[in-house]
PDB file of C-alpha atoms in Angstrom:
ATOM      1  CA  UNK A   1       0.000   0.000   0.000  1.00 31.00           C
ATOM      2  CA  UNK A   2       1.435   3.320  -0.737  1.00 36.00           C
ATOM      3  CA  UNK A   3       0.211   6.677   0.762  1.00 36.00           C
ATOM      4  CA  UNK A   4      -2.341   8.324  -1.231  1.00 38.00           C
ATOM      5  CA  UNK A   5      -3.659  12.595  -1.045  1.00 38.00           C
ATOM      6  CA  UNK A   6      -6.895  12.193  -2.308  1.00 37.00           C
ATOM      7  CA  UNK A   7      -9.493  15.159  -3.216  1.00 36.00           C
ATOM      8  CA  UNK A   8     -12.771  15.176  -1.258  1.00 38.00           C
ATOM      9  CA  UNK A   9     -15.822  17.862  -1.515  1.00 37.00           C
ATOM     10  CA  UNK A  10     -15.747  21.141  -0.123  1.00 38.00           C
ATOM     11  CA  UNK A  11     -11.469  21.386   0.994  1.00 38.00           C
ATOM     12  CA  UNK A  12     -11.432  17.784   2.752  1.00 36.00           C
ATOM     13  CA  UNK A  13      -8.327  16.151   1.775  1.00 37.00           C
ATOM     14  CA  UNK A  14      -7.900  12.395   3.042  1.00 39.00           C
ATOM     15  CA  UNK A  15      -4.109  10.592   3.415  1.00 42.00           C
ATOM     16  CA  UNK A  16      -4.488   7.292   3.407  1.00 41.00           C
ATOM     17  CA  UNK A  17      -0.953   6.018   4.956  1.00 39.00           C
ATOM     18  CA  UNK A  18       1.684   3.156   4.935  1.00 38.00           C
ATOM     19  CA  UNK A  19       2.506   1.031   7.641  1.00 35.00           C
ATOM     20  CA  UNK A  20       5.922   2.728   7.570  1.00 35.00           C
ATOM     21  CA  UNK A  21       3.917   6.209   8.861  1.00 34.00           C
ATOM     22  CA  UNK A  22       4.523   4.638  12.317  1.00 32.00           C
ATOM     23  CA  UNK A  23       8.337   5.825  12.664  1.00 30.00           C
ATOM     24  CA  UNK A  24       6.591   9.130  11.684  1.00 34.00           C
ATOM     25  CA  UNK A  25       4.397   9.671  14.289  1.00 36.00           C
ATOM     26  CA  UNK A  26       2.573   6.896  16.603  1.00 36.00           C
ATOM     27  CA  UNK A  27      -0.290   5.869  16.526  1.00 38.00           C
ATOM     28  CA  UNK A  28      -1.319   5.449  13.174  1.00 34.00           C
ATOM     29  CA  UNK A  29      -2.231   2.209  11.732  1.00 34.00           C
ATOM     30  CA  UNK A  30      -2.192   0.629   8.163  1.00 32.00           C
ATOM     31  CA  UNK A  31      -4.471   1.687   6.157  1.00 36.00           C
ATOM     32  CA  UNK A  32      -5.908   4.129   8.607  1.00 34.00           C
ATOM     33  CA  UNK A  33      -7.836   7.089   7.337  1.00 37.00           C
ATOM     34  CA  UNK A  34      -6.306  10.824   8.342  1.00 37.00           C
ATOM     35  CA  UNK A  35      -8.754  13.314   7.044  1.00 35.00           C
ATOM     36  CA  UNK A  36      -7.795  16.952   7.233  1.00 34.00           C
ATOM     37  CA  UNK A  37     -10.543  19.960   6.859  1.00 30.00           C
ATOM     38  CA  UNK A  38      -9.254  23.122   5.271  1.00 29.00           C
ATOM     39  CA  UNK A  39      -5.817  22.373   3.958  1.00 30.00           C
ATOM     40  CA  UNK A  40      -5.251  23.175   0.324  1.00 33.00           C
ATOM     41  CA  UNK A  41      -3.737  20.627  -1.352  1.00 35.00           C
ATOM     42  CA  UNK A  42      -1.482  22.703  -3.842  1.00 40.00           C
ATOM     43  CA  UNK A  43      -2.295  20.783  -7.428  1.00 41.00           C
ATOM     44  CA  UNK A  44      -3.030  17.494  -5.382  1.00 40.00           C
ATOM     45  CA  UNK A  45       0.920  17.620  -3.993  1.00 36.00           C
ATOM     46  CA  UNK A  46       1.638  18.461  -0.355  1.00 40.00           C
ATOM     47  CA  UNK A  47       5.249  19.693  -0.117  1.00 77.00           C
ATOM     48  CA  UNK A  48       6.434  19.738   3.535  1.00 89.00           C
ATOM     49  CA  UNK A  49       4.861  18.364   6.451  1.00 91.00           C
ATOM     50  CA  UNK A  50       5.755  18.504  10.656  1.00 95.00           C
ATOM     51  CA  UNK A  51       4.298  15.761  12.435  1.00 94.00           C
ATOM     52  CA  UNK A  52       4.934  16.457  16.554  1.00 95.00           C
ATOM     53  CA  UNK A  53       4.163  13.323  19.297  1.00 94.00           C
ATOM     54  CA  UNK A  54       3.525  15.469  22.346  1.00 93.00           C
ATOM     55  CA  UNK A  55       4.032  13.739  25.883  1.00 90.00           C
ATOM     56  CA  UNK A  56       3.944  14.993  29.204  1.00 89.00           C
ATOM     57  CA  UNK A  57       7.904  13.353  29.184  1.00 92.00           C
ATOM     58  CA  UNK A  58       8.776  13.830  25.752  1.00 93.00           C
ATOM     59  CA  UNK A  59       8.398  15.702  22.489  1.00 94.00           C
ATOM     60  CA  UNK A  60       9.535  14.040  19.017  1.00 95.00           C
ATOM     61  CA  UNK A  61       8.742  16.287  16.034  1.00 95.00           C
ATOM     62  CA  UNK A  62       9.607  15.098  12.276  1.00 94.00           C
ATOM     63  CA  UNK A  63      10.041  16.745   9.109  1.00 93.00           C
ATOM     64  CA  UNK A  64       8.873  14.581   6.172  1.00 91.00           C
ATOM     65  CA  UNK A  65       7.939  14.946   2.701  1.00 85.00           C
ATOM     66  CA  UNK A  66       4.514  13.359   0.801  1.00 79.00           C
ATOM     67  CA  UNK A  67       6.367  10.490   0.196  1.00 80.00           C
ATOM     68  CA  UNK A  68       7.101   9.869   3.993  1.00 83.00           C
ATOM     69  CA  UNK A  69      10.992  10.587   3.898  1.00 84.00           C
ATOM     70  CA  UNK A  70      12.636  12.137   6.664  1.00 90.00           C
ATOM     71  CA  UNK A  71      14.534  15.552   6.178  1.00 88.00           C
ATOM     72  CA  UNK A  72      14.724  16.128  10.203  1.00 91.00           C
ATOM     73  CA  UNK A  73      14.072  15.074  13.302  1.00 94.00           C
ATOM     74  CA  UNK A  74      14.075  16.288  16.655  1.00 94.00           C
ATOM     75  CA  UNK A  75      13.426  14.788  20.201  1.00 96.00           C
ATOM     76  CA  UNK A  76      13.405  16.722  23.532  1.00 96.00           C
ATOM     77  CA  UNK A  77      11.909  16.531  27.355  1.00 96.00           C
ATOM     78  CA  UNK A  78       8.635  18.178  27.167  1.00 95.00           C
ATOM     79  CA  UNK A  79       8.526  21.546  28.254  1.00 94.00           C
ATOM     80  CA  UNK A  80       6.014  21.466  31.500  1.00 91.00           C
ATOM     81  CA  UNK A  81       6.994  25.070  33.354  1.00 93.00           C
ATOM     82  CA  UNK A  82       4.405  26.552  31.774  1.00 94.00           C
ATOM     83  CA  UNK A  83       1.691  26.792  28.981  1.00 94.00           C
ATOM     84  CA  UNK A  84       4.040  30.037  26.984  1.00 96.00           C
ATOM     85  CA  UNK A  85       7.225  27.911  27.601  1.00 96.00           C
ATOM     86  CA  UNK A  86       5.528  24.449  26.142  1.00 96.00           C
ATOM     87  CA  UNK A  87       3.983  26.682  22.820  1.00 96.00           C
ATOM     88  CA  UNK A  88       7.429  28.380  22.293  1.00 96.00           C
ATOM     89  CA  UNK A  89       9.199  24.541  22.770  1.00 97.00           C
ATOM     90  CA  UNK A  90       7.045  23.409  19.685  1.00 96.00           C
ATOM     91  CA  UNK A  91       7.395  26.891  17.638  1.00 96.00           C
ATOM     92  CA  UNK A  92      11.172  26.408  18.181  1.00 96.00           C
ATOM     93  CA  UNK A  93      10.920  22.484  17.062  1.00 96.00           C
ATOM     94  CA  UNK A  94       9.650  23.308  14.049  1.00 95.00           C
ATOM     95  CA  UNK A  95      11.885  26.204  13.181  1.00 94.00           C
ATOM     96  CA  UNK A  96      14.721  24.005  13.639  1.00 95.00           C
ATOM     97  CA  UNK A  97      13.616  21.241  11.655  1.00 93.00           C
ATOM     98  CA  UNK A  98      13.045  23.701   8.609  1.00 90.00           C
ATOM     99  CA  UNK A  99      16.099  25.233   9.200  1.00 90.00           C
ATOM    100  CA  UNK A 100      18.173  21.848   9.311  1.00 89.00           C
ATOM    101  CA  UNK A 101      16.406  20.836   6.558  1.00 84.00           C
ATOM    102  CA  UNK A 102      17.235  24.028   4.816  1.00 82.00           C
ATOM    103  CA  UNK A 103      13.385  24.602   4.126  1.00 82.00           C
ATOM    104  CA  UNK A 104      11.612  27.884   3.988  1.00 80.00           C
ATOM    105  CA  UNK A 105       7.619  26.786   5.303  1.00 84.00           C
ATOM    106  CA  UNK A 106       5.774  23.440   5.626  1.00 89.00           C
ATOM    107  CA  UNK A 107       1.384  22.774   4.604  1.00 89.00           C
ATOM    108  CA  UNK A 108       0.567  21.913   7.768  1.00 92.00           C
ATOM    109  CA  UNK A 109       1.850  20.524  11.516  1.00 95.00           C
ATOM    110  CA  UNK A 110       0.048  17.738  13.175  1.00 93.00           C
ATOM    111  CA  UNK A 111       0.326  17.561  16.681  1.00 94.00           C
ATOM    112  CA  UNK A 112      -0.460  14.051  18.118  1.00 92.00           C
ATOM    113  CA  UNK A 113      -0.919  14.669  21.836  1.00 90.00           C
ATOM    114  CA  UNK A 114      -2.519  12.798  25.635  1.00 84.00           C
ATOM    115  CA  UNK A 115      -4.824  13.660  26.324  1.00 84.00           C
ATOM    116  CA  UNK A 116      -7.636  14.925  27.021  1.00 90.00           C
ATOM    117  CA  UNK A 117      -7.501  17.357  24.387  1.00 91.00           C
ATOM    118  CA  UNK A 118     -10.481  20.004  24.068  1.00 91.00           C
ATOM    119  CA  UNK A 119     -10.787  20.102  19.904  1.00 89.00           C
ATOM    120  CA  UNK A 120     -12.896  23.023  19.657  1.00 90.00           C
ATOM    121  CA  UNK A 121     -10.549  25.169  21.598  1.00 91.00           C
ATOM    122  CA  UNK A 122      -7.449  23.002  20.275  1.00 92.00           C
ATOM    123  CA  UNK A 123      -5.811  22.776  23.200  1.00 92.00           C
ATOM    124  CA  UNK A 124      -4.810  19.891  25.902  1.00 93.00           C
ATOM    125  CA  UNK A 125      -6.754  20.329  29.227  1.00 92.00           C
ATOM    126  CA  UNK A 126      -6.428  18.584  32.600  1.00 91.00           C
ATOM    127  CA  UNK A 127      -4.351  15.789  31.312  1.00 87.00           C
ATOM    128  CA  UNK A 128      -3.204  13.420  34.266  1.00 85.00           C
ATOM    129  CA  UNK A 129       0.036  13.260  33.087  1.00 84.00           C
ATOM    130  CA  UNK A 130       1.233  16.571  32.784  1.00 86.00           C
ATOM    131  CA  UNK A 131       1.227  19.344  35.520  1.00 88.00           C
ATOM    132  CA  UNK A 132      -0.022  22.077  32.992  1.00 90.00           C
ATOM    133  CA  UNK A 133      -3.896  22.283  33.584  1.00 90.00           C
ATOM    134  CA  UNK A 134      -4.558  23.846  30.016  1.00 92.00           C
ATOM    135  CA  UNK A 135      -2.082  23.937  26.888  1.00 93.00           C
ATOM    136  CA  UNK A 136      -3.351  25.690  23.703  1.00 95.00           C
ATOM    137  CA  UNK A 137      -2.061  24.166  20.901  1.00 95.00           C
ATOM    138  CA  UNK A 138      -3.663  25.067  17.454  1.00 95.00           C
ATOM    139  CA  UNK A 139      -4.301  29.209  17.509  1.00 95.00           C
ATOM    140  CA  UNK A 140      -0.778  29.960  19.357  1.00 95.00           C
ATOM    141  CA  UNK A 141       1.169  27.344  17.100  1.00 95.00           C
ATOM    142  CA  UNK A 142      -0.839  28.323  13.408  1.00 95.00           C
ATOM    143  CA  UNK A 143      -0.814  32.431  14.343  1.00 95.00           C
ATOM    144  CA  UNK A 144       3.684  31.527  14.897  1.00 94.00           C
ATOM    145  CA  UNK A 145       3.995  29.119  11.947  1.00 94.00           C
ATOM    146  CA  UNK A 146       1.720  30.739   9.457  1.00 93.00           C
ATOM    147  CA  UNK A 147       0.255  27.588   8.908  1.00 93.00           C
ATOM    148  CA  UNK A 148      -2.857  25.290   9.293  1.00 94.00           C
ATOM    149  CA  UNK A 149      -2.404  23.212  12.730  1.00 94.00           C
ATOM    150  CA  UNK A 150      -4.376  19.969  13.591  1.00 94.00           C
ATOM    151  CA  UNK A 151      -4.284  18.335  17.327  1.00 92.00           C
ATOM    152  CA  UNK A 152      -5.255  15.091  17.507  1.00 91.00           C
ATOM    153  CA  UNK A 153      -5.296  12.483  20.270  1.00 85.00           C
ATOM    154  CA  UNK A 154      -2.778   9.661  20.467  1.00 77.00           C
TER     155      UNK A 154
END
């Protein structure tokens, strides 16, 4: 199986994803349907992609193209001082993964993250394992990067 960007209706653009998406970001299964609202697909091509596994111990972020190869990587303890310090750990990932990569911008970061998240606010809120009571994710991350930011659950 080999990952496929395929057009929906109305902006929706589905990734269907290899098993080898796993050393990407965890979590994700064969086969397993991503779909993204809003994100333009540029021609049916995505160029540049950040995929970030958020843990209250850890934070691995990756740099990877449409075909799933790995331009950068980056693993760290997870920021937990505060809510700024944790956003500004992530904005900082990501510009160092461009800028090892020697890119200028990626589509779109995906944040994988415990839980439990609050989707409508995009943000990760009284998560047992973390001593932050409320991390916004999505608006502080997309208003930095200039791009569209998606938080799922892992």
């Amino acid at each position: 199986m080999h990952n496929r960007l395929l057009q929906g209706s109305k902006g929706v653009i589905t990734l269907v994803l290899p098993a080898r998406y796993t050393l990407i970001c965890g979590g994700v299964r064969l086969g397993q349907l991503i779909t993204v609202t809003g994100l333009s697909s540029h021609g049916g091509t995505l160029r540049l992609f950040v995929g970030i596994d958020l843990g209250a111990t850890w934070v691995r972020a990756t740099l990877a193209d449409r075909e799933l190869r790995v331009f950068a990587r980056r693993t760290e303890r997870t920021e937990n001082s505060s809510e700024e310090e944790l956003q500004r750990q992530l904005i900082r990932m990501v510009s160092e993964l461009l800028a090892e990569a020697g890119a200028r911008s990626v589509e779109a970061v995906g944040v994988a993250s415990i839980g439990p998240l609050n989707l409508g606010e995009g943000s990760v809120e009284n998560s047992p394992n973390m001593p932050l009571k409320r991390v916004r994710i999505v608006e502080p991350l997309s208003e930095a990067l200039g791009v569209p930011v998606y938080l799922v659950n892992d």
